[in-house]
Amino acid sequence: MVATRSKTQNGTQTAGEKRPAETETKKSSPSKKAKKGIQKLEVGDDGEVGLTKEQPEVQPANGHEQVEVKNGHSVEEEKEDTVEEPAEVKTKEVDESTKEKSVAPVAENEQPKHGTLEAGHIYFMYRPKVDAEEVESIDDVSKFHILLIPTSAPHDHAHFHRIISVGKKKMPDPGAKHQVIWGSMVGVGNDKSALKDAFGAYDYDTKTRGTRHQPAARPAARGHYILHSPQDTLADSPEHNRQRDYKVLLAYEITTPAAEAFGEVQKELGLALKDAVALQVKDPNADAGSNPRAASLPKEKRASYSTELQELFKNRRFIPANPPAFLSYTGTELLIISSPHELEESLGVHGDQVEKDLDEVAAVEKVGVEAALKELRMSKEDTEIEALEGAWV
């Protein structure tokens, strides 16, 4: 049996409340001029095309470090074990974070508020290591990504999508207390063909190893998601005078595979049938401080937010990803933080009704494997699908 980490109760739903604009703001640093010339297509050291190349680093197994999350508080994050690929692999790569900064094709609200902010389809994708056609465990996985396809306004009339590269090649463990994993926005746009380009297979040549093959990314799960900001009842009380908390949760419910098909693939990738993680974004102008891993992207590859979004940081290195417009910029750096609570409790006031709404939409939007692949602009000939049945292949 599979635990869903959810409860069911009756309740009602409330509308979100917008935060008034602040008068004193911090000026954002001017962004560097983009380098002129045509961008080269290269394959990174890990042989990845279409996604951000991670900086190679060798870490001791089971090490720990402190990562600042918010308002001076810290949480513990396990360091990743990484393997450096041969240096000669460098002939063609599409690095999304070096492209012109991407934003949504339509205007988005740029002030934080409470309530359900966005809804849509979610995919969890993993890519095997170079030349590893057979994947027997997460050790054979090279990259792990979250694909968000919003279907709510203002994206309901465009095939808008976001691709998040997730560190540690997995989600935080469901139910873990303050487990933090780094992520970055590596693809944003509304070009339908870009999905197949980002996740498809390709070959490339090396000087010493000849032609090498990078297998296509494989879907591990598909479902429905919401971006939800729980009501901050303490700040709303007239007895308290403090800054509002606009925490944002990425809550999801898996529809493919079905509960009975959940297997080792989903377990090793940190997925649950239902779960929620908190999302925070890093100020692109903030330095690394005492934690050099906080500056995982070079400055020229970090997001360049609008003035209105940048002013929301107010000298804080991390803030909730509220409004979701933060997620519509390539180069956005993220903290993906586990929730130790049941889904209903995580969703806050009227969480039972919010979860019920999520259940109803997920039930309506269940699709088969072929329909899921069609949304990815792929077919059974393009990738392996056994992971959607719970088995590594």
Short mmCIF file of C-alpha atoms in Angstrom, two decimals:
data_model
loop_
_atom_site.label_atom_id
_atom_site.label_comp_id
_atom_site.label_asym_id
_atom_site.label_seq_id
_atom_site.Cartn_x
_atom_site.Cartn_y
_atom_site.Cartn_z
CA MET A 1 0.00 0.00 0.00
CA VAL A 2 1.11 3.55 -0.64
CA ALA A 3 0.80 6.33 1.92
CA THR A 4 -0.73 9.49 0.54
CA ARG A 5 -0.01 11.77 3.52
CA SER A 6 -3.50 13.31 3.40
CA LYS A 7 -6.70 13.65 5.43
CA THR A 8 -10.30 14.30 4.46
CA GLN A 9 -12.61 16.77 6.20
CA ASN A 10 -15.31 19.20 5.23
CA GLY A 11 -14.57 22.89 4.95
CA THR A 12 -14.94 26.04 2.95
CA GLN A 13 -12.58 28.01 0.78
CA THR A 14 -11.52 31.62 1.12
CA ALA A 15 -10.18 34.12 -1.36
CA GLY A 16 -6.59 35.35 -1.13
CA GLU A 17 -5.62 38.80 0.08
CA LYS A 18 -3.08 41.00 -1.62
CA ARG A 19 -0.25 42.65 0.28
CA PRO A 20 0.00 46.44 -0.09
CA ALA A 21 3.04 47.71 -1.93
CA GLU A 22 5.95 48.89 0.22
CA THR A 23 7.20 52.44 -0.04
CA GLU A 24 10.87 52.00 0.76
CA THR A 25 12.68 49.61 -1.51
CA LYS A 26 16.17 48.49 -2.24
CA LYS A 27 17.55 49.31 -5.64
CA SER A 28 18.60 46.29 -7.59
CA SER A 29 22.11 46.06 -8.95
CA PRO A 30 22.45 46.71 -12.68
CA SER A 31 22.75 43.55 -14.65
CA LYS A 32 25.83 42.86 -16.72
CA LYS A 33 25.64 43.30 -20.45
CA ALA A 34 25.14 40.10 -22.36
CA LYS A 35 28.09 38.94 -24.42
CA LYS A 36 27.72 39.61 -28.10
CA GLY A 37 27.92 36.93 -30.74
CA ILE A 38 26.20 33.67 -31.61
CA GLN A 39 25.81 31.17 -28.81
CA LYS A 40 27.72 27.93 -29.30
CA LEU A 41 26.03 24.58 -29.01
CA GLU A 42 28.05 22.40 -26.68
CA VAL A 43 27.72 19.18 -24.74
CA GLY A 44 28.56 19.69 -21.10
CA ASP A 45 30.83 17.46 -19.08
CA ASP A 46 27.80 15.35 -18.18
CA GLY A 47 26.67 15.08 -21.80
CA GLU A 48 23.45 16.97 -21.10
CA VAL A 49 21.66 18.93 -23.81
CA GLY A 50 19.06 21.59 -23.10
CA LEU A 51 19.58 21.81 -19.36
CA THR A 52 21.93 23.64 -17.01
CA LYS A 53 25.35 22.13 -16.48
CA GLU A 54 26.15 21.75 -12.80
CA GLN A 55 29.52 22.81 -11.42
CA PRO A 56 31.59 19.66 -10.73
CA GLU A 57 32.40 19.12 -7.11
CA VAL A 58 33.55 16.16 -5.07
CA GLN A 59 31.88 15.89 -1.68
CA PRO A 60 32.43 13.43 1.16
CA ALA A 61 29.60 10.94 1.49
CA ASN A 62 26.93 11.72 4.07
CA GLY A 63 28.32 15.19 4.77
CA HIS A 64 26.13 18.00 6.02
CA GLU A 65 26.08 21.75 5.79
CA GLN A 66 23.88 24.53 7.09
CA VAL A 67 21.73 26.37 4.55
CA GLU A 68 19.98 29.62 5.42
CA VAL A 69 16.29 29.39 4.59
CA LYS A 70 14.60 32.51 5.85
CA ASN A 71 15.02 35.37 8.29
CA GLY A 72 18.30 34.09 9.63
CA HIS A 73 17.07 30.58 10.37
CA SER A 74 19.02 27.61 9.07
CA VAL A 75 18.12 24.09 8.10
CA GLU A 76 20.31 21.13 7.45
CA GLU A 77 20.97 19.90 3.92
CA GLU A 78 22.84 16.77 2.98
CA LYS A 79 25.66 17.32 0.50
CA GLU A 80 25.46 15.57 -2.81
CA ASP A 81 27.97 13.02 -4.01
CA THR A 82 28.98 13.98 -7.54
CA VAL A 83 31.14 12.33 -10.16
CA GLU A 84 33.16 14.41 -12.57
CA GLU A 85 32.79 13.42 -16.22
CA PRO A 86 35.71 13.39 -18.70
CA ALA A 87 36.80 16.85 -19.82
CA GLU A 88 36.84 16.00 -23.51
CA VAL A 89 33.04 15.87 -23.70
CA LYS A 90 32.40 19.41 -24.95
CA THR A 91 31.10 19.54 -28.49
CA LYS A 92 27.50 20.72 -28.32
CA GLU A 93 25.20 21.78 -25.52
CA VAL A 94 22.13 23.99 -25.32
CA ASP A 95 22.45 25.71 -21.96
CA GLU A 96 19.06 27.29 -21.28
CA SER A 97 20.43 29.58 -18.58
CA THR A 98 22.74 31.39 -21.05
CA LYS A 99 19.86 32.36 -23.34
CA GLU A 100 18.03 35.66 -23.18
CA LYS A 101 16.12 35.84 -19.91
CA SER A 102 12.73 34.26 -20.48
CA VAL A 103 9.45 35.50 -19.07
CA ALA A 104 5.86 34.44 -19.45
CA PRO A 105 4.19 35.16 -22.82
CA VAL A 106 1.49 37.15 -21.01
CA ALA A 107 1.60 39.59 -18.11
CA GLU A 108 1.62 38.06 -14.63
CA ASN A 109 0.68 39.53 -11.28
CA GLU A 110 3.81 40.71 -9.50
CA GLN A 111 2.45 41.16 -5.97
CA PRO A 112 2.26 38.31 -3.45
CA LYS A 113 -1.10 37.13 -2.13
CA HIS A 114 -2.72 34.20 -0.35
CA GLY A 115 -4.82 31.41 -1.80
CA THR A 116 -4.36 29.09 -4.77
CA LEU A 117 -2.16 31.05 -7.16
CA GLU A 118 -1.76 28.62 -10.06
CA ALA A 119 -2.81 25.15 -11.22
CA GLY A 120 -1.74 22.83 -13.99
CA HIS A 121 -0.05 19.60 -15.00
CA ILE A 122 3.19 18.35 -13.45
CA TYR A 123 5.72 15.82 -14.72
CA PHE A 124 8.70 14.30 -12.96
CA MET A 125 11.41 13.36 -15.47
CA TYR A 126 14.77 11.61 -15.07
CA ARG A 127 17.55 11.22 -17.61
CA PRO A 128 19.90 8.19 -17.60
CA LYS A 129 23.64 8.70 -17.58
CA VAL A 130 25.52 8.78 -20.89
CA ASP A 131 25.47 5.41 -22.68
CA ALA A 132 23.40 3.89 -19.81
CA GLU A 133 20.42 2.52 -21.69
CA GLU A 134 19.49 0.35 -18.70
CA VAL A 135 18.70 2.07 -15.42
CA GLU A 136 18.61 -0.16 -12.36
CA SER A 137 18.57 2.47 -9.62
CA ILE A 138 18.98 6.19 -8.98
CA ASP A 139 22.75 5.62 -9.27
CA ASP A 140 22.26 5.31 -13.03
CA VAL A 141 20.39 8.65 -13.22
CA SER A 142 22.17 11.74 -14.52
CA LYS A 143 19.52 14.46 -14.08
CA PHE A 144 16.11 14.88 -12.47
CA HIS A 145 13.61 17.56 -13.49
CA ILE A 146 10.18 18.91 -12.63
CA LEU A 147 8.10 20.07 -15.58
CA LEU A 148 5.25 22.46 -14.82
CA ILE A 149 2.61 23.17 -17.48
CA PRO A 150 0.18 25.77 -16.06
CA THR A 151 -3.42 25.54 -17.25
CA SER A 152 -4.87 28.38 -15.16
CA ALA A 153 -4.99 32.07 -16.10
CA PRO A 154 -2.99 33.82 -17.42
CA HIS A 155 -1.51 30.72 -19.09
CA ASP A 156 -4.72 28.92 -19.99
CA HIS A 157 -4.52 29.86 -23.68
CA ALA A 158 -0.83 29.14 -24.25
CA HIS A 159 1.32 26.03 -23.96
CA PHE A 160 3.53 27.67 -21.33
CA HIS A 161 5.97 25.47 -19.47
CA ARG A 162 8.75 25.64 -16.88
CA ILE A 163 11.60 23.14 -16.43
CA ILE A 164 13.21 22.92 -12.99
CA SER A 165 16.50 21.09 -12.55
CA VAL A 166 16.51 19.39 -9.13
CA GLY A 167 19.70 18.74 -7.17
CA LYS A 168 20.44 15.34 -5.63
CA LYS A 169 18.43 13.85 -8.52
CA LYS A 170 15.35 13.48 -6.31
CA MET A 171 12.67 15.31 -4.34
CA PRO A 172 12.99 15.85 -0.58
CA ASP A 173 11.82 12.78 1.30
CA PRO A 174 8.05 13.00 1.93
CA GLY A 175 7.42 13.86 5.57
CA ALA A 176 11.03 14.81 6.28
CA LYS A 177 11.60 17.72 8.66
CA HIS A 178 13.23 20.69 6.90
CA GLN A 179 15.06 18.73 4.23
CA VAL A 180 16.33 21.19 1.62
CA ILE A 181 17.35 20.53 -1.99
CA TRP A 182 18.64 23.14 -4.40
CA GLY A 183 17.02 23.70 -7.78
CA SER A 184 17.19 26.10 -10.71
CA MET A 185 14.89 27.15 -13.52
CA VAL A 186 16.58 25.94 -16.70
CA GLY A 187 13.79 26.29 -19.26
CA VAL A 188 10.85 28.67 -19.66
CA GLY A 189 8.71 29.26 -22.73
CA ASN A 190 5.67 28.42 -24.82
CA ASP A 191 7.34 26.64 -27.75
CA LYS A 192 5.83 23.15 -27.81
CA SER A 193 8.77 21.67 -29.72
CA ALA A 194 11.16 22.83 -26.98
CA LEU A 195 10.01 20.02 -24.71
CA LYS A 196 11.13 17.30 -27.08
CA ASP A 197 14.37 19.18 -27.70
CA ALA A 198 15.01 19.45 -23.96
CA PHE A 199 14.17 15.85 -23.07
CA GLY A 200 15.00 13.94 -26.27
CA ALA A 201 17.96 11.63 -26.98
CA TYR A 202 21.03 12.73 -28.92
CA ASP A 203 24.51 11.60 -29.97
CA TYR A 204 27.77 13.54 -29.80
CA ASP A 205 31.42 12.93 -30.67
CA THR A 206 34.45 12.99 -28.38
CA LYS A 207 38.15 12.92 -29.26
CA THR A 208 39.02 9.90 -27.12
CA ARG A 209 35.78 7.92 -26.80
CA GLY A 210 34.26 8.40 -30.23
CA THR A 211 30.50 8.77 -30.58
CA ARG A 212 28.55 8.71 -27.34
CA HIS A 213 24.81 8.45 -26.80
CA GLN A 214 22.71 10.39 -24.31
CA PRO A 215 19.41 8.55 -23.78
CA ALA A 216 16.16 10.49 -23.69
CA ALA A 217 14.68 11.61 -20.40
CA ARG A 218 12.01 9.27 -19.07
CA PRO A 219 8.77 10.23 -17.30
CA ALA A 220 8.50 8.81 -13.79
CA ALA A 221 5.14 10.37 -12.92
CA ARG A 222 2.48 12.75 -14.16
CA GLY A 223 -0.21 14.54 -12.18
CA HIS A 224 -1.96 17.77 -11.23
CA TYR A 225 -0.38 20.55 -9.17
CA ILE A 226 -1.27 23.79 -7.48
CA LEU A 227 0.86 26.63 -6.17
CA HIS A 228 -0.85 27.59 -2.91
CA SER A 229 -0.12 30.20 -0.26
CA PRO A 230 -1.79 29.35 3.09
CA GLN A 231 -3.67 32.13 4.83
CA ASP A 232 -1.52 33.84 7.47
CA THR A 233 -4.07 34.09 10.29
CA LEU A 234 -1.57 35.41 12.84
CA ALA A 235 -0.62 38.40 10.69
CA ASP A 236 -4.30 39.06 9.95
CA SER A 237 -5.10 39.35 13.64
CA PRO A 238 -5.37 42.96 14.91
CA GLU A 239 -3.48 41.86 18.02
CA HIS A 240 -0.32 41.25 16.02
CA ASN A 241 1.80 43.65 14.05
CA ARG A 242 4.28 41.68 11.99
CA GLN A 243 5.24 41.05 8.40
CA ARG A 244 2.89 38.75 6.54
CA ASP A 245 4.09 35.29 5.61
CA TYR A 246 3.46 34.55 1.93
CA LYS A 247 4.77 30.99 2.03
CA VAL A 248 4.23 29.05 -1.22
CA LEU A 249 3.62 25.33 -1.48
CA LEU A 250 3.93 23.23 -4.61
CA ALA A 251 1.25 20.65 -3.86
CA TYR A 252 0.72 17.77 -6.28
CA GLU A 253 -1.31 14.61 -6.75
CA ILE A 254 0.01 11.87 -9.04
CA THR A 255 -2.44 10.41 -11.58
CA THR A 256 0.02 8.33 -13.65
CA PRO A 257 1.05 5.78 -12.52
CA ALA A 258 -1.96 4.65 -10.52
CA ALA A 259 -1.53 3.92 -6.80
CA GLU A 260 -1.19 0.18 -7.37
CA ALA A 261 1.65 0.77 -9.86
CA PHE A 262 3.73 3.00 -7.57
CA GLY A 263 7.09 1.25 -7.29
CA GLU A 264 10.82 1.58 -6.64
CA VAL A 265 11.22 4.31 -9.28
CA GLN A 266 8.86 6.69 -7.54
CA LYS A 267 10.15 5.76 -4.08
CA GLU A 268 13.81 6.40 -4.93
CA LEU A 269 12.95 9.72 -6.60
CA GLY A 270 11.23 10.92 -3.41
CA LEU A 271 7.69 10.97 -4.81
CA ALA A 272 4.40 10.30 -3.03
CA LEU A 273 0.88 9.96 -4.39
CA LYS A 274 0.16 13.31 -2.72
CA ASP A 275 2.65 15.71 -1.22
CA ALA A 276 3.69 19.32 -0.92
CA VAL A 277 7.04 21.11 -0.81
CA ALA A 278 7.73 24.75 -0.01
CA LEU A 279 9.45 26.84 -2.70
CA GLN A 280 11.75 29.75 -1.96
CA VAL A 281 13.71 31.86 -4.45
CA LYS A 282 17.18 33.33 -3.99
CA ASP A 283 18.01 36.99 -4.55
CA PRO A 284 20.18 36.95 -7.71
CA ASN A 285 22.10 39.93 -6.36
CA ALA A 286 22.97 38.26 -3.04
CA ASP A 287 26.49 37.01 -2.48
CA ALA A 288 27.29 33.52 -1.30
CA GLY A 289 27.88 34.52 2.32
CA SER A 290 29.25 31.69 4.43
CA ASN A 291 27.70 29.10 2.14
CA PRO A 292 29.38 29.06 -1.30
CA ARG A 293 26.82 26.58 -2.64
CA ALA A 294 24.18 29.31 -2.39
CA ALA A 295 25.80 30.87 -5.47
CA SER A 296 25.34 27.79 -7.63
CA LEU A 297 24.94 29.80 -10.83
CA PRO A 298 27.42 32.37 -12.18
CA LYS A 299 26.07 35.91 -11.93
CA GLU A 300 25.61 36.24 -15.68
CA LYS A 301 23.36 33.16 -15.69
CA ARG A 302 21.12 34.17 -12.80
CA ALA A 303 17.61 35.52 -13.25
CA SER A 304 17.18 39.23 -14.00
CA TYR A 305 13.84 40.05 -12.39
CA SER A 306 11.60 43.02 -13.03
CA THR A 307 12.06 45.94 -10.65
CA GLU A 308 8.80 45.12 -8.87
CA LEU A 309 9.83 41.53 -8.19
CA GLN A 310 13.39 42.43 -7.19
CA GLU A 311 12.15 44.93 -4.62
CA LEU A 312 10.28 42.17 -2.76
CA PHE A 313 13.55 40.73 -1.43
CA LYS A 314 14.27 43.76 0.82
CA ASN A 315 17.78 42.61 1.83
CA ARG A 316 16.66 38.99 2.32
CA ARG A 317 18.60 36.29 0.51
CA PHE A 318 15.58 33.97 0.26
CA ILE A 319 11.86 34.69 0.08
CA PRO A 320 8.83 32.55 -0.83
CA ALA A 321 8.22 32.11 -4.57
CA ASN A 322 5.21 34.42 -4.33
CA PRO A 323 4.04 35.61 -6.82
CA PRO A 324 4.63 32.69 -9.23
CA ALA A 325 6.04 35.24 -11.72
CA PHE A 326 9.39 34.52 -10.02
CA LEU A 327 9.26 31.09 -11.64
CA SER A 328 8.89 32.53 -15.14
CA TYR A 329 12.53 33.58 -15.38
CA THR A 330 15.32 31.32 -16.57
CA GLY A 331 18.10 31.34 -14.00
CA THR A 332 15.82 31.50 -10.95
CA GLU A 333 17.56 29.68 -8.08
CA LEU A 334 15.30 27.73 -5.75
CA LEU A 335 15.17 26.03 -2.40
CA ILE A 336 12.84 23.01 -2.42
CA ILE A 337 11.91 22.32 1.20
CA SER A 338 10.11 19.28 2.57
CA SER A 339 6.95 19.55 4.66
CA PRO A 340 6.72 17.37 7.78
CA HIS A 341 2.92 17.66 7.88
CA GLU A 342 0.03 15.91 6.22
CA LEU A 343 -1.07 17.63 3.02
CA GLU A 344 -4.27 19.07 4.53
CA GLU A 345 -2.35 20.58 7.44
CA SER A 346 0.35 21.97 5.15
CA LEU A 347 -2.29 23.79 3.10
CA GLY A 348 -3.33 25.78 6.16
CA VAL A 349 -6.76 27.30 6.85
CA HIS A 350 -9.46 25.48 4.85
CA GLY A 351 -6.78 22.99 3.74
CA ASP A 352 -9.39 20.24 3.68
CA GLN A 353 -11.35 22.05 0.98
CA VAL A 354 -8.20 22.90 -0.99
CA GLU A 355 -7.17 19.24 -0.92
CA LYS A 356 -10.67 18.17 -1.93
CA ASP A 357 -10.51 20.53 -4.93
CA LEU A 358 -7.12 19.07 -5.86
CA ASP A 359 -8.56 15.53 -5.66
CA GLU A 360 -11.50 16.41 -7.90
CA VAL A 361 -9.38 18.03 -10.61
CA ALA A 362 -6.82 15.23 -10.52
CA ALA A 363 -9.59 12.63 -10.93
CA VAL A 364 -10.96 14.43 -14.00
CA GLU A 365 -7.55 14.92 -15.59
CA LYS A 366 -6.30 11.35 -15.35
CA VAL A 367 -4.77 10.28 -18.67
CA GLY A 368 -3.05 7.21 -20.04
CA VAL A 369 0.59 6.83 -20.97
CA GLU A 370 0.11 7.73 -24.63
CA ALA A 371 -1.76 10.94 -23.77
CA ALA A 372 0.94 11.89 -21.29
CA LEU A 373 3.65 11.37 -23.88
CA LYS A 374 1.66 13.41 -26.41
CA GLU A 375 1.66 16.37 -24.02
CA LEU A 376 5.47 16.00 -23.86
CA ARG A 377 5.60 15.95 -27.68
CA MET A 378 7.04 12.44 -27.45
CA SER A 379 5.97 8.89 -28.30
CA LYS A 380 6.83 5.37 -27.18
CA GLU A 381 9.51 5.34 -29.88
CA ASP A 382 11.21 8.38 -28.30
CA THR A 383 11.62 7.16 -24.73
CA GLU A 384 11.12 4.26 -22.32
CA ILE A 385 7.82 4.21 -20.42
CA GLU A 386 8.24 1.35 -17.96
CA ALA A 387 8.95 3.81 -15.14
CA LEU A 388 5.31 4.86 -15.34
CA GLU A 389 4.55 1.30 -14.23
CA GLY A 390 6.91 1.59 -11.24
CA ALA A 391 9.91 -0.34 -12.61
CA TRP A 392 13.41 0.76 -13.55
CA VAL A 393 14.40 -0.24 -17.07
#
